[in-house]
Amino acid sequence: MTSLVAVTRPVSASFDRCELTHLERVAIDVDRARRQHAAYEATLESVGCRVERLPAADDLPDAVFVEDTAVVLDELAVITRPGAASRRAETPDVEAALSVWRPTARIQPPGTLDGGDVLRLGRRLFVGLSQRSNREGIRQLEAIVQDHGYLVAPVAVTGCLHLKTAVTAVGDELILANAEWLDGELFESLDRVDVDPAEPFAANALWLGGADVILPAAFPATAQRLESRGLAVHPVDVSEIAKAEGGVTCCSLVFAEGPAATTQR
Ligand code: CIR
């Protein structure tokens, strides 16, 4: 069996000064966020991931959201240039860590790209054109990955922060989506589970391959929908992390340790 690595980074002391785009700022209990993050890491371990923790970056409020800093494929890791200027200093430590497993390439100015906008389904990369990822960033990503046989499809993102706020993969050809935030046409060929209408943020699920899916505990109705499709849902309480506009994909970079089949989503 291929072993999975999950790269994570601690919740920063400055977490309550995080970027916010669609949410109002409310008080964040940083210690509680840290406990929730530790439970999230334990859940990753329980489904077979080896958790590799990056050094803390207490002066970078959003550093816990490592997903945005890289796109890890079988062949290489693309180090992003995050759309929020406050997040750009997060990438050097991530690049240093990932270079142990993969060759790296970088998105360069004026390109911007957040990993939260990159949804991989096999050899297709759907990339959100959002407030964080611009056309130049997507163009550079395409230039980097096309020689490895990936197709890049831009997707307009409106109403939410990243593409993966609106849709994630929960199977090889199965997506979990909030249709309200999605231009469905691009995804028509795929089988789809819709979030429960009362749980708009439930589309951000972390699929680990096979049947295992990590989902915030706040979304039991959507969890039931996934379970009825044969998936094993592992609920995690990420209520403090959600106040920083983060979900369950954002807090890790999951990939196959070796160069064989990757499961990075
Ligand atoms: C930000 O606005 O950048 C952070 N407060 C939240 C990032 C969440 N990342 C993600 O959805 N991939």
XYZ file of C-alpha atoms in Angstrom, residues 88-225:
138
model
C 3.371 35.192 0.630
C 5.990 34.700 3.341
C 4.426 31.308 4.114
C 5.841 29.602 1.040
C 9.635 29.282 1.631
C 9.282 26.827 4.536
C 6.735 24.831 2.556
C 9.035 24.673 -0.466
C 11.955 23.527 1.694
C 9.845 20.744 3.183
C 8.275 19.567 -0.074
C 11.594 19.477 -1.904
C 12.364 16.315 0.098
C 9.596 14.503 -1.818
C 9.208 16.315 -5.132
C 11.013 18.606 -7.558
C 9.496 22.073 -7.181
C 8.421 24.859 -9.531
C 7.157 28.315 -8.576
C 4.373 30.649 -9.644
C 6.031 34.002 -10.366
C 4.734 37.606 -10.197
C 2.362 38.922 -11.426
C 0.739 35.498 -11.203
C -1.223 34.618 -8.090
C -2.566 31.200 -7.149
C -3.985 29.688 -3.963
C -3.958 25.905 -3.635
C -7.533 26.125 -2.347
C -8.510 26.984 -5.921
C -6.977 23.839 -7.428
C -9.213 20.778 -7.609
C -7.556 17.684 -9.067
C -9.622 14.911 -10.612
C -7.239 12.440 -12.206
C -5.282 14.326 -14.858
C -7.675 17.300 -14.813
C -6.964 20.372 -12.738
C -9.994 22.622 -12.299
C -8.671 25.992 -11.133
C -10.793 28.709 -9.579
C -10.477 32.161 -11.049
C -11.119 33.907 -7.774
C -10.154 36.902 -5.684
C -6.956 34.944 -4.890
C -5.986 33.232 -8.161
C -5.622 35.273 -11.336
C -5.454 34.370 -15.041
C -1.666 34.752 -15.100
C -1.273 32.357 -12.162
C -3.488 29.816 -13.917
C -1.555 30.297 -17.173
C 1.742 29.646 -15.371
C 0.320 26.564 -13.647
C -0.800 25.223 -17.028
C 2.634 25.860 -18.556
C 4.273 23.960 -15.676
C 1.991 20.911 -15.635
C 0.994 20.399 -19.273
C 4.162 18.485 -20.111
C 3.136 16.011 -17.433
C -0.179 15.393 -19.175
C -2.502 17.508 -17.035
C -5.396 19.477 -18.505
C -6.092 22.795 -16.784
C -9.637 24.199 -16.804
C -10.315 27.640 -15.276
C -13.582 27.941 -13.336
C -15.114 31.284 -12.279
C -15.554 31.474 -8.502
C -18.208 33.799 -7.121
C -19.803 33.940 -3.702
C -17.099 32.046 -1.840
C -13.361 32.244 -1.190
C -11.907 29.378 -3.218
C -13.091 26.810 -5.748
C -12.740 24.101 -3.091
C -15.112 26.019 -0.801
C -17.751 25.140 -3.420
C -16.645 21.708 -4.641
C -14.258 18.914 -3.665
C -13.603 15.402 -4.915
C -14.906 12.539 -2.771
C -14.123 9.808 -5.301
C -12.302 9.360 -8.583
C -15.333 10.607 -10.519
C -17.500 11.834 -7.639
C -17.740 15.397 -6.373
C -19.361 17.020 -3.343
C -20.727 20.414 -4.301
C -22.703 23.455 -3.318
C -24.421 24.124 -6.646
C -25.235 27.696 -5.552
C -21.562 28.612 -5.816
C -20.731 26.541 -8.854
C -20.963 26.850 -12.601
C -22.214 23.278 -12.895
C -21.687 22.841 -16.631
C -17.972 22.147 -16.321
C -18.666 19.305 -13.930
C -21.618 17.765 -15.753
C -19.796 14.591 -16.703
C -19.155 13.778 -13.032
C -21.343 12.081 -10.471
C -22.306 14.578 -7.754
C -23.460 14.670 -4.138
C -25.079 17.994 -3.245
C -24.536 19.464 0.193
C -27.608 19.643 2.399
C -29.165 23.074 1.669
C -28.889 24.007 5.370
C -25.098 23.345 5.276
C -23.668 25.584 2.503
C -20.054 25.250 3.704
C -20.153 21.433 3.726
C -18.710 21.077 0.207
C -15.165 21.339 1.574
C -14.406 17.697 2.410
C -11.005 16.027 2.550
C -11.067 12.704 0.690
C -8.153 10.393 1.474
C -8.753 7.936 -1.345
C -10.844 4.783 -0.901
C -13.852 5.403 1.328
C -12.378 7.770 3.939
C -13.549 11.395 4.024
C -12.892 14.007 6.708
C -15.772 16.480 7.136
C -16.498 19.160 9.751
C -18.741 17.815 12.503
C -21.007 20.822 11.904
C -22.430 19.159 8.778
C -24.240 15.958 9.873
C -26.894 16.064 7.146
C -24.271 16.212 4.392
C -22.323 13.452 6.199
C -25.437 11.268 5.915
C -25.628 11.945 2.196
